[in-house]
mmCIF file of C-alpha atoms and ligand atoms in Angstrom:
data_model
loop_
_atom_site.group_PDB
_atom_site.id
_atom_site.type_symbol
_atom_site.label_atom_id
_atom_site.label_comp_id
_atom_site.label_asym_id
_atom_site.label_seq_id
_atom_site.Cartn_x
_atom_site.Cartn_y
_atom_site.Cartn_z
ATOM 1 C CA UNK P 2 0.116 0.037 -0.490
ATOM 2 C CA UNK P 3 1.337 3.213 -0.565
ATOM 3 C CA UNK P 4 1.498 5.810 2.432
ATOM 4 C CA UNK P 5 -0.805 8.389 1.630
ATOM 5 C CA UNK P 6 0.276 12.108 3.799
ATOM 6 C CA UNK P 7 -2.695 11.193 6.353
ATOM 7 C CA UNK P 8 -2.766 7.748 6.371
ATOM 8 C CA UNK P 9 -1.996 7.421 10.604
ATOM 9 C CA UNK P 10 1.474 6.303 10.498
ATOM 10 C CA UNK P 11 2.611 8.689 8.338
ATOM 11 C CA UNK P 12 0.846 11.028 10.016
ATOM 12 C CA UNK P 13 2.578 9.886 13.146
ATOM 13 C CA UNK P 14 6.494 9.712 11.903
ATOM 14 C CA UNK P 15 5.293 13.265 10.728
ATOM 15 C CA UNK P 16 4.832 14.187 13.920
ATOM 16 C CA UNK P 17 7.594 12.653 15.488
ATOM 17 C CA UNK P 18 10.053 14.101 12.699
ATOM 18 C CA UNK P 19 8.550 17.695 14.114
ATOM 19 C CA UNK P 20 9.013 16.656 17.984
ATOM 20 C CA UNK P 21 12.270 15.790 16.929
ATOM 21 C CA UNK P 22 13.197 18.931 15.448
ATOM 22 C CA UNK P 23 11.421 21.025 17.420
ATOM 23 C CA UNK P 24 12.697 19.540 20.608
ATOM 24 C CA UNK P 25 16.522 18.619 19.493
ATOM 25 C CA UNK P 26 15.980 15.260 20.875
ATOM 26 C CA UNK P 27 16.315 12.062 18.827
ATOM 27 C CA UNK P 28 14.142 9.640 21.041
ATOM 28 C CA UNK P 29 12.120 9.069 24.244
ATOM 29 C CA UNK P 30 11.785 6.673 26.399
ATOM 30 C CA UNK P 31 8.419 7.472 27.908
ATOM 31 C CA UNK P 32 4.726 9.197 27.358
ATOM 32 C CA UNK P 33 2.418 10.875 30.040
ATOM 33 C CA UNK P 34 -1.341 11.499 29.007
ATOM 34 C CA UNK P 35 -2.795 13.729 31.972
ATOM 35 C CA UNK P 36 -6.934 14.217 32.231
ATOM 36 C CA UNK P 37 -9.059 16.126 33.351
ATOM 37 C CA UNK P 38 -7.453 16.726 37.092
ATOM 38 C CA UNK P 39 -4.222 15.160 36.188
ATOM 39 C CA UNK P 40 -2.149 18.483 34.866
ATOM 40 C CA UNK P 41 -1.230 20.697 37.634
ATOM 41 C CA UNK P 42 2.029 19.421 38.113
ATOM 42 C CA UNK P 43 3.121 18.839 34.466
ATOM 43 C CA UNK P 44 6.243 21.076 34.664
ATOM 44 C CA UNK P 45 7.832 19.760 37.960
ATOM 45 C CA UNK P 46 8.184 16.248 36.427
ATOM 46 C CA UNK P 47 11.429 17.006 35.405
ATOM 47 C CA UNK P 48 13.969 19.560 33.554
ATOM 48 C CA UNK P 49 12.173 21.544 30.625
ATOM 49 C CA UNK P 50 13.183 20.084 26.942
ATOM 50 C CA UNK P 51 10.327 21.815 25.023
ATOM 51 C CA UNK P 52 7.121 22.875 25.561
ATOM 52 C CA UNK P 53 5.120 22.747 22.534
ATOM 53 C CA UNK P 54 1.406 23.445 21.546
ATOM 54 C CA UNK P 55 -0.266 20.138 20.226
ATOM 55 C CA UNK P 56 -2.581 22.085 18.170
ATOM 56 C CA UNK P 57 0.965 23.140 15.870
ATOM 57 C CA UNK P 58 1.848 19.776 15.669
ATOM 58 C CA UNK P 59 0.595 17.408 12.436
ATOM 59 C CA UNK P 60 -2.683 15.549 12.611
ATOM 60 C CA UNK P 61 -2.747 16.690 16.755
ATOM 61 C CA UNK P 62 -6.048 19.304 17.994
ATOM 62 C CA UNK P 63 -6.693 21.984 20.200
ATOM 63 C CA UNK P 64 -8.913 20.063 23.108
ATOM 64 C CA UNK P 65 -12.494 21.303 22.227
ATOM 65 C CA UNK P 66 -13.294 20.869 25.898
ATOM 66 C CA UNK P 67 -12.616 22.881 29.146
ATOM 67 C CA UNK P 68 -10.706 21.463 31.473
ATOM 68 C CA UNK P 69 -8.731 19.752 28.625
ATOM 69 C CA UNK P 70 -5.265 21.383 28.275
ATOM 70 C CA UNK P 71 -3.254 21.044 24.891
ATOM 71 C CA UNK P 72 0.574 21.127 25.491
ATOM 72 C CA UNK P 73 3.768 18.634 25.020
ATOM 73 C CA UNK P 74 5.966 18.640 27.127
ATOM 74 C CA UNK P 75 9.236 17.162 26.738
ATOM 75 C CA UNK P 76 10.875 16.637 30.092
ATOM 76 C CA UNK P 77 14.545 14.886 31.115
ATOM 77 C CA UNK P 78 12.840 13.066 34.365
ATOM 78 C CA UNK P 79 15.270 13.464 37.774
ATOM 79 C CA UNK P 80 16.444 9.441 36.043
ATOM 80 C CA UNK P 81 17.599 10.786 33.534
ATOM 81 C CA UNK P 82 15.082 9.386 30.714
ATOM 82 C CA UNK P 83 12.865 11.628 27.935
ATOM 83 C CA UNK P 84 9.407 12.036 28.840
ATOM 84 C CA UNK P 85 6.744 13.294 26.316
ATOM 85 C CA UNK P 86 4.000 14.771 28.353
ATOM 86 C CA UNK P 87 0.410 15.109 26.744
ATOM 87 C CA UNK P 88 -1.657 17.562 28.827
ATOM 88 C CA UNK P 89 -4.398 16.990 26.348
ATOM 89 C CA UNK P 90 -5.998 14.319 24.165
ATOM 90 C CA UNK P 91 -8.838 13.893 21.672
ATOM 91 C CA UNK P 92 -11.359 11.912 22.433
ATOM 92 C CA UNK P 93 -13.867 9.721 20.705
ATOM 93 C CA UNK P 94 -16.611 11.604 21.070
ATOM 94 C CA UNK P 95 -15.306 14.797 19.114
ATOM 95 C CA UNK P 96 -15.583 12.760 15.985
ATOM 96 C CA UNK P 97 -12.262 13.243 14.852
ATOM 97 C CA UNK P 98 -12.244 9.223 14.147
ATOM 98 C CA UNK P 99 -10.010 6.758 16.135
ATOM 99 C CA UNK P 100 -6.762 7.192 14.307
ATOM 100 C CA UNK P 101 -6.878 10.609 15.856
ATOM 101 C CA UNK P 102 -7.490 9.416 19.405
ATOM 102 C CA UNK P 103 -4.580 7.441 19.632
ATOM 103 C CA UNK P 104 -2.295 9.603 17.515
ATOM 104 C CA UNK P 105 -0.230 10.657 20.176
ATOM 105 C CA UNK P 106 -0.168 6.918 21.099
ATOM 106 C CA UNK P 107 1.301 6.619 18.090
ATOM 107 C CA UNK P 108 3.715 9.298 17.780
ATOM 108 C CA UNK P 109 4.968 8.419 21.345
ATOM 109 C CA UNK P 110 5.702 5.361 19.726
ATOM 110 C CA UNK P 111 7.733 6.285 16.665
ATOM 111 C CA UNK P 112 9.736 8.552 19.025
ATOM 112 C CA UNK P 113 10.829 5.412 20.593
ATOM 113 C CA UNK P 114 8.454 5.100 23.731
ATOM 114 C CA UNK P 115 8.101 1.837 25.476
ATOM 115 C CA UNK P 116 6.294 2.744 28.455
ATOM 116 C CA UNK P 117 2.658 4.882 28.902
ATOM 117 C CA UNK P 118 1.037 6.102 31.697
ATOM 118 C CA UNK P 119 -2.543 7.162 30.812
ATOM 119 C CA UNK P 120 -4.479 9.203 33.359
ATOM 120 C CA UNK P 121 -8.222 10.366 33.234
ATOM 121 C CA UNK P 122 -11.084 11.173 35.217
ATOM 122 C CA UNK P 123 -13.831 9.033 35.429
ATOM 123 C CA UNK P 124 -17.171 8.075 37.590
ATOM 124 C CA UNK P 125 -16.852 5.915 40.434
ATOM 125 C CA UNK P 126 -18.936 2.722 40.093
ATOM 126 C CA UNK P 127 -17.809 1.254 43.551
ATOM 127 C CA UNK P 128 -19.736 3.438 46.301
ATOM 128 C CA UNK P 129 -16.455 3.350 48.716
ATOM 129 C CA UNK P 130 -14.875 5.576 46.277
ATOM 130 C CA UNK P 131 -15.507 9.453 47.068
ATOM 131 C CA UNK P 132 -14.293 12.125 44.571
ATOM 132 C CA UNK P 133 -10.589 12.443 44.673
ATOM 133 C CA UNK P 134 -9.792 8.955 45.029
ATOM 134 C CA UNK P 135 -6.807 7.811 42.988
ATOM 135 C CA UNK P 136 -7.719 4.141 41.228
ATOM 136 C CA UNK P 137 -5.062 2.357 39.337
ATOM 137 C CA UNK P 138 -6.591 0.936 36.005
ATOM 138 C CA UNK P 139 -6.242 -2.958 36.278
ATOM 139 C CA UNK P 140 -8.295 -4.093 33.153
ATOM 140 C CA UNK P 141 -10.563 -2.279 30.896
ATOM 141 C CA UNK P 142 -14.043 -3.084 28.979
ATOM 142 C CA UNK P 143 -14.687 -0.957 25.769
ATOM 143 C CA UNK P 144 -17.770 -0.071 25.079
ATOM 144 C CA UNK P 145 -17.068 2.015 21.902
ATOM 145 C CA UNK P 146 -17.928 -0.477 19.667
ATOM 146 C CA UNK P 147 -14.411 0.860 17.612
ATOM 147 C CA UNK P 148 -11.204 -0.273 17.908
ATOM 148 C CA UNK P 149 -7.660 1.636 16.120
ATOM 149 C CA UNK P 150 -6.705 -1.379 15.053
ATOM 150 C CA UNK P 151 -6.817 -1.733 11.392
ATOM 151 C CA UNK P 152 -7.735 -5.052 9.042
ATOM 152 C CA UNK P 153 -7.626 -8.178 10.808
ATOM 153 C CA UNK P 154 -5.233 -7.816 13.363
ATOM 154 C CA UNK P 155 -5.490 -9.847 16.023
ATOM 155 C CA UNK P 156 -3.638 -8.544 19.316
ATOM 156 C CA UNK P 157 -3.478 -9.743 22.183
ATOM 157 C CA UNK P 158 -5.083 -7.978 25.168
ATOM 158 C CA UNK P 159 -4.364 -10.214 28.314
ATOM 159 C CA UNK P 160 -2.188 -8.339 30.044
ATOM 160 C CA UNK P 161 -2.995 -4.630 28.260
ATOM 161 C CA UNK P 162 -2.262 -3.210 31.972
ATOM 162 C CA UNK P 163 1.142 -4.111 32.698
ATOM 163 C CA UNK P 164 1.381 -6.014 35.830
ATOM 164 C CA UNK P 165 4.475 -5.052 36.587
ATOM 165 C CA UNK P 166 3.230 -1.160 36.655
ATOM 166 C CA UNK P 167 0.192 -1.844 38.415
ATOM 167 C CA UNK P 168 2.656 -3.396 41.331
ATOM 168 C CA UNK P 169 5.228 -0.414 40.916
ATOM 169 C CA UNK P 170 1.804 1.748 41.161
ATOM 170 C CA UNK P 171 0.886 0.252 44.725
ATOM 171 C CA UNK P 172 4.261 0.507 46.025
ATOM 172 C CA UNK P 173 4.222 4.097 45.203
ATOM 173 C CA UNK P 174 1.639 4.691 46.931
ATOM 174 C CA UNK P 175 0.601 1.492 49.038
ATOM 175 C CA UNK P 176 -2.868 2.920 49.595
ATOM 176 C CA UNK P 177 -4.286 2.947 45.904
ATOM 177 C CA UNK P 178 -7.523 0.645 44.788
ATOM 178 C CA UNK P 179 -7.185 -1.316 41.838
ATOM 179 C CA UNK P 180 -10.610 -1.105 39.512
ATOM 180 C CA UNK P 181 -11.839 -2.293 35.762
ATOM 181 C CA UNK P 182 -12.457 0.880 33.757
ATOM 182 C CA UNK P 183 -14.860 0.790 30.931
ATOM 183 C CA UNK P 184 -14.961 3.173 28.363
ATOM 184 C CA UNK P 185 -18.410 4.545 26.875
ATOM 185 C CA UNK P 186 -18.546 6.583 23.542
ATOM 186 C CA UNK P 187 -19.916 9.551 25.478
ATOM 187 C CA UNK P 188 -20.176 12.781 25.685
ATOM 188 C CA UNK P 189 -23.575 12.207 27.889
ATOM 189 C CA UNK P 190 -22.974 10.741 30.848
ATOM 190 C CA UNK P 191 -24.210 7.021 31.629
ATOM 191 C CA UNK P 192 -27.710 6.622 32.465
ATOM 192 C CA UNK P 193 -28.047 4.823 35.969
ATOM 193 C CA UNK P 194 -29.120 1.593 33.932
ATOM 194 C CA UNK P 195 -25.682 1.959 32.131
ATOM 195 C CA UNK P 196 -23.662 2.080 35.240
ATOM 196 C CA UNK P 197 -25.583 -0.568 36.751
ATOM 197 C CA UNK P 198 -24.924 -2.562 33.933
ATOM 198 C CA UNK P 199 -20.561 -1.714 33.910
ATOM 199 C CA UNK P 200 -20.962 -2.971 37.449
ATOM 200 C CA UNK P 201 -22.754 -5.914 36.393
ATOM 201 C CA UNK P 202 -20.176 -6.703 33.552
ATOM 202 C CA UNK P 203 -17.723 -6.345 36.515
ATOM 203 C CA UNK P 204 -16.321 -2.117 36.051
ATOM 204 C CA UNK P 205 -15.419 0.166 38.748
ATOM 205 C CA UNK P 206 -15.098 3.330 36.954
ATOM 206 C CA UNK P 207 -17.040 4.300 34.017
ATOM 207 C CA UNK P 208 -15.262 7.275 31.421
ATOM 208 C CA UNK P 209 -15.070 8.632 27.872
ATOM 209 C CA UNK P 210 -11.736 7.696 27.260
ATOM 210 C CA UNK P 211 -8.349 5.532 27.571
ATOM 211 C CA UNK P 212 -9.392 1.974 26.646
ATOM 212 C CA UNK P 213 -8.849 2.845 22.722
ATOM 213 C CA UNK P 214 -5.175 4.602 23.177
ATOM 214 C CA UNK P 215 -4.368 1.508 25.688
ATOM 215 C CA UNK P 216 -5.381 -0.804 22.495
ATOM 216 C CA UNK P 217 -2.985 1.290 20.219
ATOM 217 C CA UNK P 218 0.051 0.662 22.909
ATOM 218 C CA UNK P 219 -0.112 -2.692 22.975
ATOM 219 C CA UNK P 220 -0.591 -3.111 19.438
ATOM 220 C CA UNK P 221 2.995 -1.063 19.247
ATOM 221 C CA UNK P 222 4.504 -3.023 22.119
ATOM 222 C CA UNK P 223 4.338 -0.772 25.282
ATOM 223 C CA UNK P 224 4.036 -0.809 29.122
ATOM 224 C CA UNK P 225 0.477 0.624 29.994
ATOM 225 C CA UNK P 226 0.063 2.161 33.055
ATOM 226 C CA UNK P 227 -3.555 3.780 34.147
ATOM 227 C CA UNK P 228 -5.121 5.485 36.760
ATOM 228 C CA UNK P 229 -8.227 7.369 36.931
ATOM 229 C CA UNK P 230 -9.056 9.779 39.146
ATOM 230 C CA UNK P 231 -12.596 9.330 40.549
ATOM 231 C CA UNK P 232 -14.175 12.494 40.294
ATOM 232 C CA UNK P 233 -17.631 11.718 40.702
ATOM 233 C CA UNK P 234 -20.141 8.925 41.883
ATOM 234 C CA UNK P 235 -21.444 7.754 38.229
ATOM 235 C CA UNK P 236 -24.806 8.200 37.981
ATOM 236 C CA UNK P 237 -27.018 6.680 40.124
ATOM 237 C CA UNK P 238 -24.554 5.646 42.928
ATOM 238 C CA UNK P 239 -25.464 8.675 44.724
ATOM 239 C CA UNK P 240 -28.959 10.745 44.064
ATOM 240 C CA UNK P 241 -26.618 13.598 42.790
ATOM 241 C CA UNK P 242 -26.975 14.765 39.275
ATOM 242 C CA UNK P 243 -23.540 15.076 37.179
ATOM 243 C CA UNK P 244 -22.455 18.146 36.273
ATOM 244 C CA UNK P 245 -19.321 18.934 34.453
ATOM 245 C CA UNK P 246 -18.323 21.761 35.582
ATOM 246 C CA UNK P 247 -18.345 19.666 39.409
ATOM 247 C CA UNK P 248 -16.106 17.227 37.529
ATOM 248 C CA UNK P 249 -13.573 19.499 36.826
ATOM 249 C CA UNK P 250 -14.000 21.428 40.245
ATOM 250 C CA UNK P 251 -13.215 17.693 42.078
ATOM 251 C CA UNK P 252 -10.148 17.362 39.153
ATOM 252 C CA UNK P 253 -8.721 21.069 40.561
ATOM 253 C CA UNK P 254 -9.206 19.734 44.138
ATOM 254 C CA UNK P 255 -7.308 16.584 43.575
ATOM 255 C CA UNK P 256 -4.335 18.376 42.231
ATOM 256 C CA UNK P 257 -1.603 18.403 44.478
ATOM 257 C CA UNK P 258 -2.146 14.772 45.741
ATOM 258 C CA UNK P 259 -2.452 13.595 41.812
ATOM 259 C CA UNK P 260 0.723 15.831 41.086
ATOM 260 C CA UNK P 261 2.842 14.139 44.294
ATOM 261 C CA UNK P 262 1.723 10.771 42.736
ATOM 262 C CA UNK P 263 2.484 11.156 38.999
ATOM 263 C CA UNK P 264 5.694 12.782 40.169
ATOM 264 C CA UNK P 265 6.344 9.549 42.455
ATOM 265 C CA UNK P 266 5.849 7.831 39.941
ATOM 266 C CA UNK P 267 7.984 9.062 36.981
ATOM 267 C CA UNK P 268 11.177 8.892 39.504
ATOM 268 C CA UNK P 269 11.011 4.967 39.446
ATOM 269 C CA UNK P 270 9.743 4.844 36.194
HETATM 270 N N1 HPA R 2 -18.957 8.912 33.384
HETATM 271 C C1 HPA R 2 -18.428 9.158 32.188
HETATM 272 N N2 HPA R 2 -16.975 9.671 32.239
HETATM 273 C C2 HPA R 2 -16.938 10.562 33.553
HETATM 274 C C3 HPA R 2 -17.467 10.654 34.168
HETATM 275 C C4 HPA R 2 -18.665 9.760 34.367
HETATM 276 O O1 HPA R 2 -19.277 9.616 35.762
HETATM 277 N N3 HPA R 2 -16.333 11.333 35.804
HETATM 278 C C5 HPA R 2 -16.018 12.176 34.411
HETATM 279 N N4 HPA R 2 -15.311 11.481 33.357
#
């Protein structure tokens, strides 16, 4: 097949080439995608190498939603690794297609990244988790009906959420619970019946991101760690209605703890 400028691999190659030029770095070791509530400590994760507006890089888009940032920070971590820190992501509900959703993951793979940390804000299905609780993702259920894979690409998903990284995150903060993340398409929040369904299926967290990115990361052979911030009880778990502004506010309230957690994690990755 002839590559065209906008096939997903060529676009990721183009973006990677531009990052190499602009950051003056040949490759990277790890990448972090910082979701709602997770961005505040981004600048403290290491020595800055470059700070690039995502919207200027091939194939990336400025996140449309309040609370979702739009920079790519390139940093040298305290252990001497080069990290790509994405302070924004494209969501499936933005209707740019799945390739746009996983473009950051593919770009990171082109730059040689082997460890990916995905973070997000999510609704808590488990009633024991109050807003502000970070939860390590142990597995996921993809209810979007979509996949970033093209053609008959039969990749193994048995250890998508790398067990050694789950263990490492639990060493960093032994109080962190683990849970199964269920990705819905959104952008509407779930109905109480959908949340009950997620619970019956074995889900602990509901959200609108992350699972599709994890699939692309596994295709690229990356190790993947995921952490959700519970920003709210999922619909019907309490009698509180859901409100995007409150979801963002819960992320902001948890920001200091999350910044510390990400910094500690980056210190051992
Ligand atoms: N559902 C889906 N996505 C979310 C939620 C939720 O309850 N909270 C934050 N992101």
